[in-house]
mmCIF file of C-alpha atoms and ligand atoms in Angstrom:
data_model
loop_
_atom_site.group_PDB
_atom_site.id
_atom_site.type_symbol
_atom_site.label_atom_id
_atom_site.label_comp_id
_atom_site.label_asym_id
_atom_site.label_seq_id
_atom_site.Cartn_x
_atom_site.Cartn_y
_atom_site.Cartn_z
ATOM 1 C CA MET L 658 0.019 0.038 0.044
ATOM 2 C CA ILE L 659 1.177 3.473 -0.653
ATOM 3 C CA ASN L 660 1.605 5.521 2.540
ATOM 4 C CA PRO L 661 2.390 9.047 2.133
ATOM 5 C CA VAL L 662 3.148 9.998 5.866
ATOM 6 C CA ILE L 663 5.275 7.450 7.995
ATOM 7 C CA TRP L 664 6.798 7.930 11.379
ATOM 8 C CA GLN L 665 10.201 6.260 11.413
ATOM 9 C CA GLU L 666 12.109 6.290 14.657
ATOM 10 C CA ASP L 667 12.450 10.020 15.272
ATOM 11 C CA ARG L 668 11.299 11.477 12.067
ATOM 12 C CA VAL L 669 8.561 11.748 9.607
ATOM 13 C CA LEU L 670 8.936 10.470 6.032
ATOM 14 C CA LEU L 671 6.907 11.977 3.372
ATOM 15 C CA ILE L 672 6.240 11.121 -0.254
ATOM 16 C CA ASP L 673 7.150 14.409 -1.917
ATOM 17 C CA GLN L 674 3.691 14.884 -3.885
ATOM 18 C CA THR L 675 4.988 17.693 -5.854
ATOM 19 C CA LYS L 676 7.394 15.437 -7.536
ATOM 20 C CA LEU L 677 5.244 12.743 -8.773
ATOM 21 C CA PRO L 678 4.998 11.121 -11.259
ATOM 22 C CA ASN L 679 8.051 11.929 -12.571
ATOM 23 C CA ALA L 680 10.003 11.243 -9.546
ATOM 24 C CA TYR L 681 9.376 9.105 -6.478
ATOM 25 C CA GLU L 682 11.203 10.986 -3.623
ATOM 26 C CA VAL L 683 10.824 10.534 0.135
ATOM 27 C CA VAL L 684 11.738 13.546 2.362
ATOM 28 C CA GLU L 685 12.643 13.391 6.068
ATOM 29 C CA ILE L 686 10.779 15.943 8.338
ATOM 30 C CA ARG L 687 12.498 16.513 11.628
ATOM 31 C CA SER L 688 10.849 19.854 12.958
ATOM 32 C CA SER L 689 7.491 21.163 13.144
ATOM 33 C CA GLU L 690 8.329 24.240 11.091
ATOM 34 C CA ASP L 691 9.502 21.907 8.242
ATOM 35 C CA MET L 692 6.120 20.072 8.670
ATOM 36 C CA ALA L 693 4.194 23.297 8.233
ATOM 37 C CA VAL L 694 6.159 24.132 5.017
ATOM 38 C CA ALA L 695 5.578 20.641 3.669
ATOM 39 C CA ILE L 696 1.830 21.154 4.192
ATOM 40 C CA LYS L 697 1.732 24.701 2.893
ATOM 41 C CA THR L 698 3.744 23.742 -0.290
ATOM 42 C CA MET L 699 1.456 20.665 -0.826
ATOM 43 C CA MET L 700 4.424 17.933 -0.611
ATOM 44 C CA VAL L 701 1.667 16.362 1.651
ATOM 45 C CA ARG L 702 -1.804 17.271 0.544
ATOM 46 C CA GLY L 703 -5.472 15.755 0.702
ATOM 47 C CA ALA L 704 -7.506 16.321 3.814
ATOM 48 C CA PRO L 705 -6.899 13.343 5.757
ATOM 49 C CA ALA L 706 -3.149 13.017 5.002
ATOM 50 C CA ILE L 707 -2.857 16.810 6.113
ATOM 51 C CA GLY L 708 -4.555 15.716 9.319
ATOM 52 C CA VAL L 709 -2.030 12.962 9.961
ATOM 53 C CA ALA L 710 0.890 15.135 8.911
ATOM 54 C CA ALA L 711 -0.154 17.694 11.314
ATOM 55 C CA ALA L 712 -0.509 15.352 14.266
ATOM 56 C CA TYR L 713 3.088 14.129 13.600
ATOM 57 C CA GLY L 714 3.879 17.884 13.278
ATOM 58 C CA MET L 715 2.513 18.656 16.771
ATOM 59 C CA TYR L 716 4.722 15.779 18.238
ATOM 60 C CA LEU L 717 7.738 17.236 16.467
ATOM 61 C CA GLY L 718 6.971 20.722 17.972
ATOM 62 C CA ALA L 719 6.453 19.188 21.453
ATOM 63 C CA ARG L 720 9.819 17.465 21.123
ATOM 64 C CA GLU L 721 11.430 20.965 20.447
ATOM 65 C CA ILE L 722 9.819 22.519 23.553
ATOM 66 C CA THR L 723 12.535 22.465 26.472
ATOM 67 C CA THR L 724 10.622 23.574 29.381
ATOM 68 C CA GLU L 725 9.562 21.220 32.250
ATOM 69 C CA ASN L 726 6.744 23.496 33.415
ATOM 70 C CA ARG L 727 3.476 21.755 32.334
ATOM 71 C CA GLU L 728 1.699 25.264 31.838
ATOM 72 C CA GLU L 729 4.526 26.832 29.694
ATOM 73 C CA PHE L 730 4.808 23.535 27.675
ATOM 74 C CA ILE L 731 1.153 23.770 26.757
ATOM 75 C CA ALA L 732 1.238 27.410 25.965
ATOM 76 C CA GLN L 733 4.086 26.798 23.653
ATOM 77 C CA LEU L 734 2.366 23.867 22.086
ATOM 78 C CA VAL L 735 -0.624 26.081 21.393
ATOM 79 C CA ARG L 736 1.794 28.135 19.461
ATOM 80 C CA VAL L 737 3.034 25.142 17.515
ATOM 81 C CA ALA L 738 -0.733 24.571 16.651
ATOM 82 C CA GLN L 739 -1.361 27.885 15.396
ATOM 83 C CA MET L 740 1.783 27.729 13.144
ATOM 84 C CA LEU L 741 0.532 24.428 11.543
ATOM 85 C CA GLU L 742 -3.073 25.615 11.285
ATOM 86 C CA ALA L 743 -2.010 28.656 9.311
ATOM 87 C CA THR L 744 -0.959 26.519 6.423
ATOM 88 C CA ARG L 745 -4.148 25.655 4.705
ATOM 89 C CA PRO L 746 -7.546 26.863 5.795
ATOM 90 C CA THR L 747 -10.122 24.559 4.149
ATOM 91 C CA ALA L 748 -9.491 21.019 5.163
ATOM 92 C CA VAL L 749 -10.726 20.808 8.651
ATOM 93 C CA ASN L 750 -9.001 17.536 9.293
ATOM 94 C CA LEU L 751 -5.849 19.779 10.006
ATOM 95 C CA PHE L 752 -7.738 21.611 12.843
ATOM 96 C CA TRP L 753 -9.232 18.420 14.074
ATOM 97 C CA ALA L 754 -5.846 16.844 14.434
ATOM 98 C CA THR L 755 -4.214 19.787 16.154
ATOM 99 C CA ARG L 756 -7.149 19.995 18.539
ATOM 100 C CA ARG L 757 -7.118 16.335 19.412
ATOM 101 C CA MET L 758 -3.191 16.592 20.108
ATOM 102 C CA LEU L 759 -3.803 19.645 22.282
ATOM 103 C CA ARG L 760 -6.430 17.663 24.125
ATOM 104 C CA THR L 761 -3.973 14.805 24.986
ATOM 105 C CA ALA L 762 -1.426 17.454 26.200
ATOM 106 C CA ARG L 763 -4.174 18.999 28.552
ATOM 107 C CA THR L 764 -5.584 15.824 29.920
ATOM 108 C CA THR L 765 -2.094 14.029 30.494
ATOM 109 C CA ILE L 766 -0.472 14.751 33.893
ATOM 110 C CA GLU L 767 3.069 15.725 34.592
ATOM 111 C CA PRO L 768 5.885 15.119 33.999
ATOM 112 C CA VAL L 769 6.278 16.877 30.610
ATOM 113 C CA ALA L 770 8.163 13.749 29.256
ATOM 114 C CA GLU L 771 5.007 11.842 29.844
ATOM 115 C CA ILE L 772 2.948 14.386 27.837
ATOM 116 C CA LYS L 773 5.482 14.037 24.885
ATOM 117 C CA THR L 774 5.089 10.169 24.922
ATOM 118 C CA ALA L 775 1.315 10.605 25.039
ATOM 119 C CA LEU L 776 1.355 12.881 22.011
ATOM 120 C CA LEU L 777 3.415 10.495 19.789
ATOM 121 C CA SER L 778 0.819 7.760 20.835
ATOM 122 C CA THR L 779 -2.071 9.978 19.836
ATOM 123 C CA ALA L 780 -0.331 10.750 16.672
ATOM 124 C CA GLU L 781 0.147 7.061 15.874
ATOM 125 C CA LYS L 782 -3.653 6.506 16.679
ATOM 126 C CA ILE L 783 -4.590 9.112 14.417
ATOM 127 C CA TYR L 784 -2.622 7.455 11.756
ATOM 128 C CA GLN L 785 -3.872 3.960 12.260
ATOM 129 C CA GLN L 786 -7.394 5.084 12.633
ATOM 130 C CA ASP L 787 -7.236 6.724 9.195
ATOM 131 C CA LEU L 788 -6.090 3.482 7.653
ATOM 132 C CA GLN L 789 -8.940 1.477 9.276
ATOM 133 C CA THR L 790 -11.548 4.383 8.416
ATOM 134 C CA CYS L 791 -10.513 4.248 4.879
ATOM 135 C CA GLN L 792 -11.217 0.544 4.577
ATOM 136 C CA ALA L 793 -14.533 0.977 6.242
ATOM 137 C CA ILE L 794 -15.355 3.870 3.672
ATOM 138 C CA GLY L 795 -14.371 1.621 0.884
ATOM 139 C CA ALA L 796 -16.608 -1.207 2.243
ATOM 140 C CA ASN L 797 -19.634 1.030 2.814
ATOM 141 C CA GLY L 798 -19.103 2.800 -0.485
ATOM 142 C CA LEU L 799 -19.159 -0.557 -2.470
ATOM 143 C CA ALA L 800 -22.569 -1.335 -0.804
ATOM 144 C CA VAL L 801 -24.310 1.791 -2.201
ATOM 145 C CA LEU L 802 -22.663 1.856 -5.827
ATOM 146 C CA PRO L 803 -25.586 1.587 -8.560
ATOM 147 C CA GLN L 804 -26.687 -1.928 -9.369
ATOM 148 C CA THR L 805 -27.334 -0.891 -13.096
ATOM 149 C CA ARG L 806 -24.360 -2.672 -14.521
ATOM 150 C CA THR L 807 -22.165 -5.355 -13.071
ATOM 151 C CA LYS L 808 -19.076 -3.481 -13.775
ATOM 152 C CA LEU L 809 -19.114 0.331 -13.264
ATOM 153 C CA ARG L 810 -17.442 3.259 -14.996
ATOM 154 C CA LEU L 811 -16.672 5.652 -11.987
ATOM 155 C CA HIS L 812 -15.566 9.125 -12.400
ATOM 156 C CA THR L 813 -13.618 10.921 -10.007
ATOM 157 C CA HIS L 814 -11.979 14.368 -9.396
ATOM 158 C CA CYS L 815 -8.556 15.352 -7.814
ATOM 159 C CA ASN L 816 -6.953 12.674 -5.774
ATOM 160 C CA ALA L 817 -8.779 11.191 -2.783
ATOM 161 C CA GLY L 818 -6.553 8.131 -2.756
ATOM 162 C CA SER L 819 -3.883 6.576 -0.792
ATOM 163 C CA LEU L 820 -1.839 9.715 -1.112
ATOM 164 C CA ALA L 821 -4.408 11.783 0.227
ATOM 165 C CA THR L 822 -4.878 9.646 3.496
ATOM 166 C CA ALA L 823 -2.722 7.476 5.648
ATOM 167 C CA GLY L 824 -3.262 4.902 2.897
ATOM 168 C CA TYR L 825 -6.099 3.299 0.834
ATOM 169 C CA GLY L 826 -8.032 6.552 0.171
ATOM 170 C CA THR L 827 -11.625 7.708 0.561
ATOM 171 C CA ALA L 828 -13.218 8.107 -2.909
ATOM 172 C CA LEU L 829 -10.455 6.181 -4.550
ATOM 173 C CA GLY L 830 -10.657 3.758 -1.719
ATOM 174 C CA VAL L 831 -14.378 2.916 -2.803
ATOM 175 C CA ILE L 832 -12.975 2.609 -6.259
ATOM 176 C CA ARG L 833 -10.259 0.198 -4.953
ATOM 177 C CA SER L 834 -12.844 -1.913 -3.296
ATOM 178 C CA ALA L 835 -14.937 -2.032 -6.255
ATOM 179 C CA TRP L 836 -12.047 -3.054 -8.267
ATOM 180 C CA LYS L 837 -11.228 -5.764 -5.790
ATOM 181 C CA ALA L 838 -14.824 -6.867 -5.855
ATOM 182 C CA ASP L 839 -14.789 -7.066 -9.501
ATOM 183 C CA ARG L 840 -17.349 -4.149 -9.911
ATOM 184 C CA LEU L 841 -15.038 -1.907 -11.703
ATOM 185 C CA GLU L 842 -14.818 -1.420 -15.429
ATOM 186 C CA ARG L 843 -12.730 1.844 -15.530
ATOM 187 C CA VAL L 844 -12.039 4.895 -13.513
ATOM 188 C CA TYR L 845 -12.421 8.324 -15.429
ATOM 189 C CA ALA L 846 -10.022 10.757 -13.648
ATOM 190 C CA ASP L 847 -10.309 14.465 -14.222
ATOM 191 C CA GLU L 848 -7.040 16.174 -14.703
ATOM 192 C CA THR L 849 -7.832 18.717 -12.075
ATOM 193 C CA ARG L 850 -6.452 22.022 -12.960
ATOM 194 C CA PRO L 851 -4.494 24.083 -11.761
ATOM 195 C CA ARG L 852 -2.432 21.487 -9.819
ATOM 196 C CA LEU L 853 -3.336 18.315 -11.698
ATOM 197 C CA GLN L 854 -3.837 15.995 -8.910
ATOM 198 C CA GLY L 855 -5.985 13.772 -11.013
ATOM 199 C CA ALA L 856 -3.438 13.495 -13.839
ATOM 200 C CA LYS L 857 -0.535 13.302 -11.785
ATOM 201 C CA LEU L 858 -1.556 11.443 -8.542
ATOM 202 C CA THR L 859 -4.850 9.649 -9.214
ATOM 203 C CA ALA L 860 -3.544 8.279 -12.612
ATOM 204 C CA TRP L 861 -0.038 7.183 -10.927
ATOM 205 C CA GLU L 862 -1.913 5.472 -8.073
ATOM 206 C CA CYS L 863 -4.169 3.577 -10.470
ATOM 207 C CA ALA L 864 -1.234 2.656 -12.743
ATOM 208 C CA GLN L 865 0.770 1.280 -9.781
ATOM 209 C CA GLU L 866 -2.142 -1.190 -8.954
ATOM 210 C CA GLY L 867 -3.196 -2.008 -12.554
ATOM 211 C CA ILE L 868 -6.654 -0.168 -11.953
ATOM 212 C CA PRO L 869 -7.985 0.658 -15.369
ATOM 213 C CA VAL L 870 -7.930 4.483 -15.581
ATOM 214 C CA THR L 871 -8.532 7.080 -18.384
ATOM 215 C CA VAL L 872 -7.456 10.672 -17.617
ATOM 216 C CA ILE L 873 -9.641 13.335 -19.117
ATOM 217 C CA THR L 874 -9.311 17.202 -18.960
ATOM 218 C CA ASP L 875 -11.784 18.817 -16.704
ATOM 219 C CA ASN L 876 -13.929 20.348 -19.432
ATOM 220 C CA MET L 877 -14.587 16.867 -20.904
ATOM 221 C CA ALA L 878 -16.940 15.714 -18.011
ATOM 222 C CA ALA L 879 -20.139 16.660 -19.521
ATOM 223 C CA HIS L 880 -19.382 15.142 -22.916
ATOM 224 C CA CYS L 881 -18.604 12.045 -21.301
ATOM 225 C CA MET L 882 -21.705 11.707 -19.289
ATOM 226 C CA GLN L 883 -23.757 12.634 -22.466
ATOM 227 C CA GLN L 884 -22.020 9.865 -24.296
ATOM 228 C CA GLY L 885 -23.217 7.333 -21.490
ATOM 229 C CA MET L 886 -19.857 6.676 -20.442
ATOM 230 C CA ILE L 887 -20.226 7.323 -16.616
ATOM 231 C CA ASP L 888 -22.322 5.081 -14.247
ATOM 232 C CA ALA L 889 -21.460 7.251 -10.970
ATOM 233 C CA VAL L 890 -19.293 10.158 -9.645
ATOM 234 C CA ILE L 891 -17.408 9.677 -6.458
ATOM 235 C CA VAL L 892 -15.195 12.483 -4.856
ATOM 236 C CA GLY L 893 -13.633 13.208 -1.633
ATOM 237 C CA ALA L 894 -14.124 16.267 0.727
ATOM 238 C CA ASP L 895 -12.190 18.715 2.535
ATOM 239 C CA ARG L 896 -14.893 20.054 4.767
ATOM 240 C CA ILE L 897 -18.604 19.022 5.017
ATOM 241 C CA ALA L 898 -21.022 21.385 6.854
ATOM 242 C CA ALA L 899 -23.698 20.044 9.125
ATOM 243 C CA ASN L 900 -26.321 20.429 6.309
ATOM 244 C CA GLY L 901 -24.284 18.336 3.981
ATOM 245 C CA ASP L 902 -22.687 21.117 1.891
ATOM 246 C CA THR L 903 -19.378 19.898 0.875
ATOM 247 C CA ALA L 904 -16.202 21.685 0.064
ATOM 248 C CA ASN L 905 -13.861 19.860 -2.176
ATOM 249 C CA LYS L 906 -11.362 20.561 -4.830
ATOM 250 C CA ILE L 907 -12.320 23.357 -7.337
ATOM 251 C CA GLY L 908 -14.298 21.843 -10.054
ATOM 252 C CA THR L 909 -16.327 19.500 -7.830
ATOM 253 C CA TYR L 910 -19.340 21.646 -7.974
ATOM 254 C CA SER L 911 -19.650 21.926 -11.695
ATOM 255 C CA LEU L 912 -19.073 18.137 -11.953
ATOM 256 C CA ALA L 913 -21.982 17.692 -9.446
ATOM 257 C CA LEU L 914 -24.302 20.020 -11.627
ATOM 258 C CA VAL L 915 -23.350 18.083 -14.758
ATOM 259 C CA ALA L 916 -23.934 14.742 -12.915
ATOM 260 C CA LYS L 917 -27.476 16.058 -11.782
ATOM 261 C CA ALA L 918 -28.448 17.089 -15.464
ATOM 262 C CA HIS L 919 -27.496 13.567 -16.540
ATOM 263 C CA ASN L 920 -29.185 11.870 -13.708
ATOM 264 C CA ILE L 921 -26.022 10.257 -12.620
ATOM 265 C CA PRO L 922 -25.618 9.554 -8.770
ATOM 266 C CA PHE L 923 -23.022 11.749 -7.171
ATOM 267 C CA PHE L 924 -21.128 10.225 -3.917
ATOM 268 C CA VAL L 925 -18.975 12.099 -1.532
ATOM 269 C CA ALA L 926 -16.653 9.870 0.532
ATOM 270 C CA ALA L 927 -15.086 11.078 3.672
ATOM 271 C CA PRO L 928 -14.243 10.438 7.361
ATOM 272 C CA LEU L 929 -16.188 11.757 10.277
ATOM 273 C CA SER L 930 -13.118 13.971 10.785
ATOM 274 C CA THR L 931 -14.096 15.981 7.684
ATOM 275 C CA ILE L 932 -17.497 16.838 8.912
ATOM 276 C CA ASP L 933 -17.535 20.249 10.713
ATOM 277 C CA PHE L 934 -20.819 20.209 12.751
ATOM 278 C CA ASP L 935 -19.844 23.724 13.898
ATOM 279 C CA LEU L 936 -20.772 25.112 10.575
ATOM 280 C CA SER L 937 -24.343 24.945 9.524
ATOM 281 C CA THR L 938 -23.930 25.342 5.914
ATOM 282 C CA GLY L 939 -21.153 25.491 3.188
ATOM 283 C CA SER L 940 -21.055 29.283 2.945
ATOM 284 C CA GLU L 941 -19.383 29.502 6.158
ATOM 285 C CA ILE L 942 -16.339 27.164 5.007
ATOM 286 C CA PRO L 943 -13.229 29.134 4.366
ATOM 287 C CA ILE L 944 -12.036 28.863 0.948
ATOM 288 C CA GLU L 945 -8.141 28.856 0.380
ATOM 289 C CA GLN L 946 -6.888 31.232 -2.341
ATOM 290 C CA ARG L 947 -3.491 30.039 -3.883
ATOM 291 C CA ASP L 948 -0.811 31.741 -5.858
ATOM 292 C CA LYS L 949 -1.812 32.997 -9.226
ATOM 293 C CA ALA L 950 1.475 31.283 -10.753
ATOM 294 C CA GLU L 951 -0.454 27.974 -10.298
ATOM 295 C CA ILE L 952 -2.758 29.317 -13.296
ATOM 296 C CA TYR L 953 -0.354 31.099 -15.468
ATOM 297 C CA ARG L 954 2.215 28.400 -15.448
ATOM 298 C CA ILE L 955 2.291 24.737 -16.422
ATOM 299 C CA GLY L 956 5.510 23.158 -15.200
ATOM 300 C CA ASP L 957 8.042 25.715 -16.083
ATOM 301 C CA THR L 958 6.246 27.156 -18.935
ATOM 302 C CA ILE L 959 4.219 30.442 -18.620
ATOM 303 C CA VAL L 960 1.100 29.896 -20.717
ATOM 304 C CA THR L 961 -0.734 33.305 -20.183
ATOM 305 C CA PRO L 962 0.334 36.987 -20.556
ATOM 306 C CA THR L 963 0.985 37.963 -17.036
ATOM 307 C CA SER L 964 0.833 41.706 -17.518
ATOM 308 C CA GLY L 965 -2.421 43.121 -18.114
ATOM 309 C CA VAL L 966 -4.204 40.186 -16.998
ATOM 310 C CA GLU L 967 -5.712 39.241 -13.555
ATOM 311 C CA PHE L 968 -5.950 35.779 -12.009
ATOM 312 C CA TYR L 969 -8.428 34.179 -9.592
ATOM 313 C CA ASN L 970 -7.349 30.772 -8.068
ATOM 314 C CA PRO L 971 -9.613 29.373 -5.207
ATOM 315 C CA ALA L 972 -8.519 25.879 -4.406
ATOM 316 C CA PHE L 973 -11.940 24.617 -3.462
ATOM 317 C CA ASP L 974 -15.494 25.110 -4.230
ATOM 318 C CA VAL L 975 -18.838 24.089 -2.331
ATOM 319 C CA THR L 976 -21.106 21.432 -3.744
ATOM 320 C CA PRO L 977 -24.586 22.250 -2.270
ATOM 321 C CA ALA L 978 -25.937 19.249 -0.381
ATOM 322 C CA GLN L 979 -29.084 18.711 -2.784
ATOM 323 C CA LEU L 980 -26.614 17.783 -5.457
ATOM 324 C CA ILE L 981 -25.207 15.013 -3.483
ATOM 325 C CA THR L 982 -26.826 11.481 -3.429
ATOM 326 C CA LYS L 983 -25.073 10.169 -0.287
ATOM 327 C CA ILE L 984 -22.107 10.900 1.899
ATOM 328 C CA ILE L 985 -20.148 7.802 2.499
ATOM 329 C CA THR L 986 -18.289 7.642 5.904
ATOM 330 C CA GLU L 987 -16.812 4.934 8.096
ATOM 331 C CA HIS L 988 -20.184 4.661 9.944
ATOM 332 C CA GLY L 989 -22.374 4.212 6.807
ATOM 333 C CA ALA L 990 -23.728 6.209 3.763
ATOM 334 C CA PHE L 991 -26.093 8.809 4.530
ATOM 335 C CA PRO L 992 -28.165 11.275 2.411
ATOM 336 C CA PRO L 993 -26.670 14.580 3.213
ATOM 337 C CA GLY L 994 -30.021 15.663 5.269
ATOM 338 C CA GLU L 995 -29.296 12.727 7.697
ATOM 339 C CA LEU L 996 -25.535 13.588 8.802
ATOM 340 C CA GLY L 997 -27.108 14.681 12.104
ATOM 341 C CA LYS L 998 -27.511 10.884 13.022
ATOM 342 C CA LEU L 999 -23.523 10.867 13.199
ATOM 343 C CA LEU L 1000 -23.789 13.204 16.013
HETATM 344 O O1 MRU O 456 -5.432 20.682 -2.596
HETATM 345 P P1 MRU O 456 -5.654 19.311 -2.292
HETATM 346 O O2 MRU O 456 -4.809 18.474 -3.285
HETATM 347 O O3 MRU O 456 -5.136 18.990 -0.835
HETATM 348 O O4 MRU O 456 -7.096 18.923 -2.357
HETATM 349 C C1 MRU O 456 -7.372 17.736 -2.084
HETATM 350 C C2 MRU O 456 -8.921 17.308 -2.332
HETATM 351 O O5 MRU O 456 -9.605 18.176 -2.663
HETATM 352 C C3 MRU O 456 -9.267 16.048 -2.027
HETATM 353 O O6 MRU O 456 -10.271 15.495 -2.740
HETATM 354 C C4 MRU O 456 -9.741 16.006 -0.522
HETATM 355 O O7 MRU O 456 -8.833 16.560 0.313
HETATM 356 C C5 MRU O 456 -10.143 14.606 -0.004
HETATM 357 S S1 MRU O 456 -8.789 13.847 0.103
HETATM 358 C C6 MRU O 456 -9.301 12.242 0.567
#
């Protein structure tokens, strides 16, 4: 299995996702500051993987704190959390993980060395739980896929696979489970401009495991659906509001609209840690704005005039709940309006 974030002895190993598929490079992260940079620059990306990386980042930060005074230690750990949280605002798993780590620190008694041990153990738990969660999402998703054909043509956007989680994946985890159960004919992967996570990462993961995959550009989705080439769409999520509105990679909303127009079921696969019950609707989800160079550059080539032209680069959009058939979690698949049952 591909594991993008691994704790090894005294450091974190990350697959550098900015280099794939041209190079497979593993980087060693030894400080909380380096972890913050790795998250911000998208060396590690995908909501659950960001959560796991942030948890280890918190432990690395705890290790850097020298005081033996519990109150002072916790005050400094809060500052580590703030530094990690300032990297990417949309994926709620990041905040979920830092809060869980802070809770461990606050509920463990002295000495400080004991708190540090407890923090490593919580980070390991977050990693292990994500692996199990993704397997459960895969099984629950398989159970709700349409029965219209034995072998399905599934369309996905961005990368919600092993690389975006501790391993296995959410949306791509369901697709993996369908492949293992002999229920998959082919995956259609949107290339996912501007960062090309579909073309670079989803295609790479599928190719590694022999899962049949066709990469299409984002503007081909409607045509493929009109041609009867797609049986269901399944995507991941970065943050789901209590009413089921779902933030995911930019382009997800238009894919959901097109699926609705063609009467094709649209599934979101995500762990409970991606649901933000503090937000009642998707309009409250903060949307990350990224560097304009992601739009005017493809690789090293500038493809657009950069003077006299403006750029707008939101990394995520919000798909309204009414366009979503079911949200698949580790606890089952729910119509968006029934998410409250998970509370
Ligand atoms: O900007 P990214 O690559 O971190 O965005 C990733 C996505 O939008 C994924 O679909 C989402 O995080 C779910 S990953 C299981």
